């Protein structure tokens, strides 16, 4: 049955469930819950008390039951006023804070109302102190069994951290790397995180990386799960980064911010001995990594009521640019610039206990990169890498400035969400969202012929045969004029979620029953071509997109001079030898549909909480012709037990077992249908290079010139990716988490977790040597592939009290295995008949493993007169990067010693910020903030060349391999 038909049947079943007295839970929680108990002056439960709740966009009433209990479901995060009244007895309203996905417990003690109380001011003060026992939400939650932490925007605003929402994960234990917004979490790959914005999955379905540039000023709170996810989001082995954005209320408010950085403010980059192309580092301001220009970012917000008490709006716009100068592999200085803008608009409509939310987000990014073939620098030297890698990217050698690539990314999503609370026990959510994302890439700085790539030798070694004739041995090469392919990709996603919670009280047992259905459809449409001159191939008559030229210079000077460049990147002049005329490619597209049904029950009785859940998920993928590419289904169970050791919620012990699957990246499906870049061409030879006199002075830029001889050699070659494997299973993770939580004070808590993870059914591209010595590629699950994580994570958290707050953590971890990519290109080849290149020394520490990590993030605020001064600090320390010696051989990469057996120096960094807020009028405030990153100007080497045959072995390859030198950021803000 097609997946869409199964979806319809599932939604019909869900509708029956939803409107029967049964339960239902939402993906990407955006709200919290308040549960409470009403007692009299002697502590006995009071039934029938009218409890009121007032807050942003929300006004509700409840009546306490026979046990004095009440509950408010699906509350937007923020501060609320809670009060109660019964026959002249009253509890004063107090501020109660609600956090993402948290249950805030409140106890109301009803005393004689103030109007009837004795006028004694001392007695009156005592009465006020006794009214509400708990007014601050605890930092530990006895109803929550996942390893998750909520961080408020107020805290983030005072810290010296990068201004993107993904940076929140970097504050937490078990998270390594991630300066680019894609961290490794609890042993997971950097492509294994889940990014949710107001319940919408914004993860790039093709790469698994973050897929939305969201203005930092749109963020309200961020909730991060680093282990033991619930079954509603149980398809991720990294972090679940869940963002709730700002909303309007009955008060008009807004802000305007200006952020500035300048590379000339930075400390000098140290001249590290042996740094690749270090001569460029001495070139003026390049020593600071920049041109001395001011990089500006502007952001503005506006929010308020459209109809007071019913309809509110929030809008934000941000636009910024950044420049960074660095040397290319050939030593040429170039500017890696970037421009990013984003906007968001949100409407919230509230009537009674129902709400409707409409939302639109968009972002636009353009940037220049220098990364030939999009591969790591070490891999770019892999001239002898076998099979598919060669076919796809031609010959993987580094190029020069004319290998620059210009990329553009544009995306948007539209969401409509309905929420309803029915009484005190049932809440429902229905959400639909549509996303579009387009990516373009092209050569940034072209030269003739019409920007086609030129593969040219740059140096020669010369020997002579027995007759005294020279023999050329090519020693070094470069690819000029840019990337071998350019074009566009379009990625679309449609998603729908239907979910709800039902709270059931059965005697002394409380149940929170959750059921939900999630559906996603992702589409990838792409056309990647070779740059050059479009036209018609005169041999085949087929349209062509572009060419790749092979240059060779037969002049005597190139035989005996050390440096020879047949291609001149400044003028576009070249010495023609061969060229490949690439046939025009059709657009290629794939579609993937995923349907999941999940259910769980959280059973609370006495001091115990037991959560049992199950997620069923199936996925199907096909190409544009309807051919099946993937087909898999899975069951993911979860069992958690939590014990309240002291009976007051201050000491909690927990154990969680989970099994969850990782999604197939869309690029896996794309690889099944995509023609390789080096595919489908006719080869021509330039007769002038072979001594034909009449061709010596002809123009090789004219591709129709008869001196381009198609008769010398013809190739009609098409390289297709590996065939689909319908038996391929998604990788899964089995996880055990043991936890201890302790509420130290009303505002301070400690959490300790022991985490053990084992990955199953890892898959990768494999190559098999056939008896006739050809190589067959396949994508299969690999029983010999391993990945595991063992970690000890300690977190101390203090929420704002007495002027300061803190997140401090320590992590000990060990991530081991032999497969650490999600691209399907880790060359798990088996050429055991002729070599053990791919089979030895591959097991060991992950390249992102950090055995020890210390992190402290803290702020302190002084309020005086009408102003405030805030100091923020961040301190990080972690073990150095693991690496190993490698050598590229004819059949792949040989690890000369065990993976991760060598280690770079440990990393440390201290960042500081100082902020001052000054009221200008009663409604207008001016803010100034100065941040300094890497205060001590540490410049640790973060990565090195692993290839033992490289002259850069165990040395950084360029400036990006160094820790950023001390740098500054200035912020000015107006708020009302």
PDB file of N, CA, C and O in Angstrom, residues 379-437:
ATOM      1  N   UNK A 379      41.885  15.037   1.986  1.00  0.00           N
ATOM      2  CA  UNK A 379      41.319  14.202   0.947  1.00  0.00           C
ATOM      3  C   UNK A 379      41.577  14.766  -0.445  1.00  0.00           C
ATOM      4  O   UNK A 379      41.580  14.044  -1.425  1.00  0.00           O
ATOM      5  N   UNK A 380      41.744  16.078  -0.510  1.00  0.00           N
ATOM      6  CA  UNK A 380      42.009  16.686  -1.807  1.00  0.00           C
ATOM      7  C   UNK A 380      43.312  16.188  -2.421  1.00  0.00           C
ATOM      8  O   UNK A 380      43.541  16.348  -3.612  1.00  0.00           O
ATOM      9  N   UNK A 381      44.163  15.633  -1.606  1.00  0.00           N
ATOM     10  CA  UNK A 381      45.436  15.115  -2.110  1.00  0.00           C
ATOM     11  C   UNK A 381      45.305  13.663  -2.558  1.00  0.00           C
ATOM     12  O   UNK A 381      46.284  13.045  -2.979  1.00  0.00           O
ATOM     13  N   UNK A 382      44.101  13.116  -2.476  1.00  0.00           N
ATOM     14  CA  UNK A 382      43.924  11.677  -2.695  1.00  0.00           C
ATOM     15  C   UNK A 382      43.866  11.342  -4.171  1.00  0.00           C
ATOM     16  O   UNK A 382      42.843  10.945  -4.704  1.00  0.00           O
ATOM     17  N   UNK A 383      45.004  11.513  -4.847  1.00  0.00           N
ATOM     18  CA  UNK A 383      45.018  11.281  -6.290  1.00  0.00           C
ATOM     19  C   UNK A 383      44.696   9.840  -6.632  1.00  0.00           C
ATOM     20  O   UNK A 383      44.207   9.553  -7.717  1.00  0.00           O
ATOM     21  N   UNK A 384      44.978   8.933  -5.735  1.00  0.00           N
ATOM     22  CA  UNK A 384      44.838   7.519  -6.054  1.00  0.00           C
ATOM     23  C   UNK A 384      43.647   6.874  -5.355  1.00  0.00           C
ATOM     24  O   UNK A 384      43.563   5.666  -5.274  1.00  0.00           O
ATOM     25  N   UNK A 385      42.740   7.701  -4.851  1.00  0.00           N
ATOM     26  CA  UNK A 385      41.552   7.140  -4.219  1.00  0.00           C
ATOM     27  C   UNK A 385      40.739   6.388  -5.273  1.00  0.00           C
ATOM     28  O   UNK A 385      40.522   6.894  -6.362  1.00  0.00           O
ATOM     29  N   UNK A 386      40.262   5.193  -4.966  1.00  0.00           N
ATOM     30  CA  UNK A 386      39.671   4.348  -6.001  1.00  0.00           C
ATOM     31  C   UNK A 386      38.204   4.648  -6.269  1.00  0.00           C
ATOM     32  O   UNK A 386      37.545   5.369  -5.540  1.00  0.00           O
ATOM     33  N   UNK A 387      37.746   4.037  -7.343  1.00  0.00           N
ATOM     34  CA  UNK A 387      36.323   3.883  -7.579  1.00  0.00           C
ATOM     35  C   UNK A 387      35.548   5.178  -7.680  1.00  0.00           C
ATOM     36  O   UNK A 387      35.923   6.120  -8.350  1.00  0.00           O
ATOM     37  N   UNK A 388      34.462   5.191  -6.946  1.00  0.00           N
ATOM     38  CA  UNK A 388      33.456   6.221  -7.113  1.00  0.00           C
ATOM     39  C   UNK A 388      33.983   7.616  -6.815  1.00  0.00           C
ATOM     40  O   UNK A 388      33.564   8.594  -7.417  1.00  0.00           O
ATOM     41  N   UNK A 389      34.895   7.737  -5.870  1.00  0.00           N
ATOM     42  CA  UNK A 389      35.416   9.055  -5.509  1.00  0.00           C
ATOM     43  C   UNK A 389      36.087   9.707  -6.709  1.00  0.00           C
ATOM     44  O   UNK A 389      35.882  10.871  -7.003  1.00  0.00           O
ATOM     45  N   UNK A 390      36.890   8.934  -7.436  1.00  0.00           N
ATOM     46  CA  UNK A 390      37.526   9.486  -8.631  1.00  0.00           C
ATOM     47  C   UNK A 390      36.490   9.838  -9.685  1.00  0.00           C
ATOM     48  O   UNK A 390      36.563  10.873 -10.330  1.00  0.00           O
ATOM     49  N   UNK A 391      35.528   8.964  -9.888  1.00  0.00           N
ATOM     50  CA  UNK A 391      34.567   9.199 -10.952  1.00  0.00           C
ATOM     51  C   UNK A 391      33.732  10.443 -10.671  1.00  0.00           C
ATOM     52  O   UNK A 391      33.367  11.175 -11.574  1.00  0.00           O
ATOM     53  N   UNK A 392      33.431  10.647  -9.424  1.00  0.00           N
ATOM     54  CA  UNK A 392      32.539  11.754  -9.110  1.00  0.00           C
ATOM     55  C   UNK A 392      33.215  13.103  -9.210  1.00  0.00           C
ATOM     56  O   UNK A 392      32.661  14.062  -9.712  1.00  0.00           O
ATOM     57  N   UNK A 393      34.410  13.195  -8.693  1.00  0.00           N
ATOM     58  CA  UNK A 393      35.041  14.502  -8.589  1.00  0.00           C
ATOM     59  C   UNK A 393      36.267  14.635  -9.485  1.00  0.00           C
ATOM     60  O   UNK A 393      37.164  15.409  -9.181  1.00  0.00           O
ATOM     61  N   UNK A 394      36.259  13.885 -10.568  1.00  0.00           N
ATOM     62  CA  UNK A 394      37.378  13.950 -11.494  1.00  0.00           C
ATOM     63  C   UNK A 394      38.646  13.536 -10.748  1.00  0.00           C
ATOM     64  O   UNK A 394      38.718  12.437 -10.242  1.00  0.00           O
ATOM     65  N   UNK A 395      39.629  14.402 -10.671  1.00  0.00           N
ATOM     66  CA  UNK A 395      40.848  14.065  -9.946  1.00  0.00           C
ATOM     67  C   UNK A 395      40.975  15.021  -8.766  1.00  0.00           C
ATOM     68  O   UNK A 395      41.022  16.242  -8.947  1.00  0.00           O
ATOM     69  N   UNK A 396      40.991  14.495  -7.561  1.00  0.00           N
ATOM     70  CA  UNK A 396      40.858  15.346  -6.369  1.00  0.00           C
ATOM     71  C   UNK A 396      42.160  16.016  -5.955  1.00  0.00           C
ATOM     72  O   UNK A 396      42.805  15.621  -5.005  1.00  0.00           O
ATOM     73  N   UNK A 397      42.560  17.056  -6.700  1.00  0.00           N
ATOM     74  CA  UNK A 397      43.731  17.836  -6.347  1.00  0.00           C
ATOM     75  C   UNK A 397      43.300  19.247  -5.975  1.00  0.00           C
ATOM     76  O   UNK A 397      42.313  19.758  -6.492  1.00  0.00           O
ATOM     77  N   UNK A 398      44.074  19.915  -5.154  1.00  0.00           N
ATOM     78  CA  UNK A 398      43.736  21.288  -4.806  1.00  0.00           C
ATOM     79  C   UNK A 398      43.978  22.235  -5.967  1.00  0.00           C
ATOM     80  O   UNK A 398      44.824  22.007  -6.817  1.00  0.00           O
ATOM     81  N   UNK A 399      43.233  23.329  -5.992  1.00  0.00           N
ATOM     82  CA  UNK A 399      43.404  24.347  -7.015  1.00  0.00           C
ATOM     83  C   UNK A 399      43.782  25.670  -6.390  1.00  0.00           C
ATOM     84  O   UNK A 399      44.295  25.732  -5.288  1.00  0.00           O
ATOM     85  N   UNK A 400      43.514  26.761  -7.092  1.00  0.00           N
ATOM     86  CA  UNK A 400      43.910  28.080  -6.629  1.00  0.00           C
ATOM     87  C   UNK A 400      42.665  28.937  -6.455  1.00  0.00           C
ATOM     88  O   UNK A 400      41.552  28.425  -6.393  1.00  0.00           O
ATOM     89  N   UNK A 401      42.883  30.261  -6.432  1.00  0.00           N
ATOM     90  CA  UNK A 401      41.770  31.175  -6.180  1.00  0.00           C
ATOM     91  C   UNK A 401      40.636  30.964  -7.167  1.00  0.00           C
ATOM     92  O   UNK A 401      39.472  31.175  -6.836  1.00  0.00           O
ATOM     93  N   UNK A 402      40.964  30.524  -8.368  1.00  0.00           N
ATOM     94  CA  UNK A 402      39.915  30.348  -9.350  1.00  0.00           C
ATOM     95  C   UNK A 402      39.152  29.051  -9.141  1.00  0.00           C
ATOM     96  O   UNK A 402      38.343  28.662  -9.961  1.00  0.00           O
ATOM     97  N   UNK A 403      39.452  28.391  -8.039  1.00  0.00           N
ATOM     98  CA  UNK A 403      38.620  27.297  -7.577  1.00  0.00           C
ATOM     99  C   UNK A 403      37.558  27.794  -6.615  1.00  0.00           C
ATOM    100  O   UNK A 403      36.880  27.002  -5.980  1.00  0.00           O
ATOM    101  N   UNK A 404      37.388  29.100  -6.475  1.00  0.00           N
ATOM    102  CA  UNK A 404      36.361  29.639  -5.587  1.00  0.00           C
ATOM    103  C   UNK A 404      34.980  29.253  -6.089  1.00  0.00           C
ATOM    104  O   UNK A 404      34.738  29.146  -7.287  1.00  0.00           O
ATOM    105  N   UNK A 405      34.090  29.079  -5.143  1.00  0.00           N
ATOM    106  CA  UNK A 405      32.723  28.697  -5.469  1.00  0.00           C
ATOM    107  C   UNK A 405      31.771  29.659  -4.772  1.00  0.00           C
ATOM    108  O   UNK A 405      31.939  29.988  -3.605  1.00  0.00           O
ATOM    109  N   UNK A 406      30.789  30.121  -5.513  1.00  0.00           N
ATOM    110  CA  UNK A 406      29.767  31.001  -4.949  1.00  0.00           C
ATOM    111  C   UNK A 406      28.514  30.181  -4.688  1.00  0.00           C
ATOM    112  O   UNK A 406      28.016  29.498  -5.583  1.00  0.00           O
ATOM    113  N   UNK A 407      28.024  30.240  -3.441  1.00  0.00           N
ATOM    114  CA  UNK A 407      26.840  29.461  -3.081  1.00  0.00           C
ATOM    115  C   UNK A 407      25.732  30.379  -2.601  1.00  0.00           C
ATOM    116  O   UNK A 407      25.978  31.401  -1.961  1.00  0.00           O
ATOM    117  N   UNK A 408      24.538  29.998  -2.903  1.00  0.00           N
ATOM    118  CA  UNK A 408      23.373  30.710  -2.418  1.00  0.00           C
ATOM    119  C   UNK A 408      22.388  29.736  -1.800  1.00  0.00           C
ATOM    120  O   UNK A 408      22.204  28.623  -2.307  1.00  0.00           O
ATOM    121  N   UNK A 409      21.790  30.130  -0.694  1.00  0.00           N
ATOM    122  CA  UNK A 409      20.786  29.302  -0.035  1.00  0.00           C
ATOM    123  C   UNK A 409      19.599  30.188   0.311  1.00  0.00           C
ATOM    124  O   UNK A 409      19.766  31.224   0.966  1.00  0.00           O
ATOM    125  N   UNK A 410      18.439  29.779  -0.104  1.00  0.00           N
ATOM    126  CA  UNK A 410      17.226  30.525   0.189  1.00  0.00           C
ATOM    127  C   UNK A 410      16.143  29.558   0.622  1.00  0.00           C
ATOM    128  O   UNK A 410      15.982  28.505   0.012  1.00  0.00           O
ATOM    129  N   UNK A 411      15.438  29.929   1.670  1.00  0.00           N
ATOM    130  CA  UNK A 411      14.418  29.019   2.169  1.00  0.00           C
ATOM    131  C   UNK A 411      13.316  29.748   2.909  1.00  0.00           C
ATOM    132  O   UNK A 411      13.445  30.918   3.280  1.00  0.00           O
ATOM    133  N   UNK A 412      12.235  29.042   3.107  1.00  0.00           N
ATOM    134  CA  UNK A 412      11.109  29.597   3.859  1.00  0.00           C
ATOM    135  C   UNK A 412      10.226  28.458   4.343  1.00  0.00           C
ATOM    136  O   UNK A 412      10.244  27.350   3.781  1.00  0.00           O
ATOM    137  N   UNK A 413       9.485  28.717   5.400  1.00  0.00           N
ATOM    138  CA  UNK A 413       8.444  27.771   5.798  1.00  0.00           C
ATOM    139  C   UNK A 413       7.224  28.533   6.296  1.00  0.00           C
ATOM    140  O   UNK A 413       7.328  29.644   6.835  1.00  0.00           O
ATOM    141  N   UNK A 414       6.084  27.909   6.066  1.00  0.00           N
ATOM    142  CA  UNK A 414       4.804  28.452   6.505  1.00  0.00           C
ATOM    143  C   UNK A 414       4.129  27.414   7.380  1.00  0.00           C
ATOM    144  O   UNK A 414       4.077  26.233   7.014  1.00  0.00           O
ATOM    145  N   UNK A 415       3.627  27.852   8.525  1.00  0.00           N
ATOM    146  CA  UNK A 415       3.025  26.923   9.486  1.00  0.00           C
ATOM    147  C   UNK A 415       1.657  27.408   9.913  1.00  0.00           C
ATOM    148  O   UNK A 415       1.419  28.612  10.075  1.00  0.00           O
ATOM    149  N   UNK A 416       0.765  26.466  10.090  1.00  0.00           N
ATOM    150  CA  UNK A 416      -0.544  26.738  10.694  1.00  0.00           C
ATOM    151  C   UNK A 416      -0.758  25.697  11.786  1.00  0.00           C
ATOM    152  O   UNK A 416      -0.605  24.499  11.535  1.00  0.00           O
ATOM    153  N   UNK A 417      -1.119  26.162  12.973  1.00  0.00           N
ATOM    154  CA  UNK A 417      -1.240  25.256  14.121  1.00  0.00           C
ATOM    155  C   UNK A 417      -2.494  25.587  14.918  1.00  0.00           C
ATOM    156  O   UNK A 417      -2.799  26.752  15.166  1.00  0.00           O
ATOM    157  N   UNK A 418      -3.176  24.527  15.310  1.00  0.00           N
ATOM    158  CA  UNK A 418      -4.378  24.665  16.152  1.00  0.00           C
ATOM    159  C   UNK A 418      -4.140  23.935  17.469  1.00  0.00           C
ATOM    160  O   UNK A 418      -3.644  22.803  17.493  1.00  0.00           O
ATOM    161  N   UNK A 419      -4.448  24.605  18.577  1.00  0.00           N
ATOM    162  CA  UNK A 419      -4.318  24.010  19.901  1.00  0.00           C
ATOM    163  C   UNK A 419      -5.636  24.155  20.644  1.00  0.00           C
ATOM    164  O   UNK A 419      -6.311  25.195  20.546  1.00  0.00           O
ATOM    165  N   UNK A 420      -5.976  23.145  21.403  1.00  0.00           N
ATOM    166  CA  UNK A 420      -7.209  23.199  22.188  1.00  0.00           C
ATOM    167  C   UNK A 420      -6.991  22.486  23.514  1.00  0.00           C
ATOM    168  O   UNK A 420      -6.326  21.445  23.575  1.00  0.00           O
ATOM    169  N   UNK A 421      -7.550  23.078  24.570  1.00  0.00           N
ATOM    170  CA  UNK A 421      -7.556  22.463  25.894  1.00  0.00           C
ATOM    171  C   UNK A 421      -9.003  22.202  26.265  1.00  0.00           C
ATOM    172  O   UNK A 421      -9.829  23.124  26.270  1.00  0.00           O
ATOM    173  N   UNK A 422      -9.300  20.960  26.560  1.00  0.00           N
ATOM    174  CA  UNK A 422     -10.663  20.569  26.903  1.00  0.00           C
ATOM    175  C   UNK A 422     -10.663  20.161  28.371  1.00  0.00           C
ATOM    176  O   UNK A 422     -10.161  19.095  28.739  1.00  0.00           O
ATOM    177  N   UNK A 423     -11.202  21.043  29.205  1.00  0.00           N
ATOM    178  CA  UNK A 423     -11.194  20.796  30.631  1.00  0.00           C
ATOM    179  C   UNK A 423      -9.776  20.799  31.181  1.00  0.00           C
ATOM    180  O   UNK A 423      -8.885  21.467  30.679  1.00  0.00           O
ATOM    181  N   UNK A 424      -9.588  20.026  32.248  1.00  0.00           N
ATOM    182  CA  UNK A 424      -8.280  19.952  32.883  1.00  0.00           C
ATOM    183  C   UNK A 424      -7.498  18.699  32.498  1.00  0.00           C
ATOM    184  O   UNK A 424      -6.417  18.465  33.034  1.00  0.00           O
ATOM    185  N   UNK A 425      -8.034  17.925  31.543  1.00  0.00           N
ATOM    186  CA  UNK A 425      -7.439  16.615  31.307  1.00  0.00           C
ATOM    187  C   UNK A 425      -7.024  16.343  29.870  1.00  0.00           C
ATOM    188  O   UNK A 425      -6.201  15.448  29.651  1.00  0.00           O
ATOM    189  N   UNK A 426      -7.570  17.057  28.900  1.00  0.00           N
ATOM    190  CA  UNK A 426      -7.293  16.729  27.508  1.00  0.00           C
ATOM    191  C   UNK A 426      -6.803  17.953  26.752  1.00  0.00           C
ATOM    192  O   UNK A 426      -7.401  19.031  26.839  1.00  0.00           O
ATOM    193  N   UNK A 427      -5.703  17.801  26.017  1.00  0.00           N
ATOM    194  CA  UNK A 427      -5.214  18.853  25.131  1.00  0.00           C
ATOM    195  C   UNK A 427      -4.899  18.238  23.779  1.00  0.00           C
ATOM    196  O   UNK A 427      -4.424  17.100  23.685  1.00  0.00           O
ATOM    197  N   UNK A 428      -5.172  19.003  22.716  1.00  0.00           N
ATOM    198  CA  UNK A 428      -5.002  18.534  21.354  1.00  0.00           C
ATOM    199  C   UNK A 428      -4.180  19.544  20.563  1.00  0.00           C
ATOM    200  O   UNK A 428      -4.274  20.753  20.784  1.00  0.00           O
ATOM    201  N   UNK A 429      -3.398  19.031  19.618  1.00  0.00           N
ATOM    202  CA  UNK A 429      -2.622  19.883  18.718  1.00  0.00           C
ATOM    203  C   UNK A 429      -2.659  19.292  17.325  1.00  0.00           C
ATOM    204  O   UNK A 429      -2.460  18.095  17.142  1.00  0.00           O
ATOM    205  N   UNK A 430      -2.922  20.150  16.340  1.00  0.00           N
ATOM    206  CA  UNK A 430      -2.816  19.779  14.931  1.00  0.00           C
ATOM    207  C   UNK A 430      -1.946  20.826  14.252  1.00  0.00           C
ATOM    208  O   UNK A 430      -2.154  22.025  14.425  1.00  0.00           O
ATOM    209  N   UNK A 431      -0.960  20.364  13.499  1.00  0.00           N
ATOM    210  CA  UNK A 431       0.001  21.282  12.907  1.00  0.00           C
ATOM    211  C   UNK A 431       0.332  20.843  11.492  1.00  0.00           C
ATOM    212  O   UNK A 431       0.518  19.662  11.218  1.00  0.00           O
ATOM    213  N   UNK A 432       0.411  21.801  10.597  1.00  0.00           N
ATOM    214  CA  UNK A 432       0.858  21.537   9.236  1.00  0.00           C
ATOM    215  C   UNK A 432       1.860  22.597   8.820  1.00  0.00           C
ATOM    216  O   UNK A 432       1.750  23.761   9.205  1.00  0.00           O
ATOM    217  N   UNK A 433       2.864  22.200   8.051  1.00  0.00           N
ATOM    218  CA  UNK A 433       3.894  23.141   7.621  1.00  0.00           C
ATOM    219  C   UNK A 433       4.398  22.740   6.244  1.00  0.00           C
ATOM    220  O   UNK A 433       4.461  21.557   5.905  1.00  0.00           O
ATOM    221  N   UNK A 434       4.749  23.755   5.475  1.00  0.00           N
ATOM    222  CA  UNK A 434       5.315  23.565   4.142  1.00  0.00           C
ATOM    223  C   UNK A 434       6.618  24.341   4.080  1.00  0.00           C
ATOM    224  O   UNK A 434       6.674  25.514   4.486  1.00  0.00           O
ATOM    225  N   UNK A 435       7.670  23.691   3.598  1.00  0.00           N
ATOM    226  CA  UNK A 435       8.978  24.337   3.498  1.00  0.00           C
ATOM    227  C   UNK A 435       9.514  24.211   2.079  1.00  0.00           C
ATOM    228  O   UNK A 435       9.302  23.199   1.416  1.00  0.00           O
ATOM    229  N   UNK A 436      10.202  25.248   1.661  1.00  0.00           N
ATOM    230  CA  UNK A 436      10.920  25.241   0.389  1.00  0.00           C
ATOM    231  C   UNK A 436      12.339  25.712   0.655  1.00  0.00           C
ATOM    232  O   UNK A 436      12.546  26.669   1.405  1.00  0.00           O
ATOM    233  N   UNK A 437      13.280  25.069  -0.003  1.00  0.00           N
ATOM    234  CA  UNK A 437      14.671  25.496   0.129  1.00  0.00           C
ATOM    235  C   UNK A 437      15.369  25.282  -1.201  1.00  0.00           C
ATOM    236  O   UNK A 437      15.259  24.211  -1.806  1.00  0.00           O
TER     237      UNK A 437
END
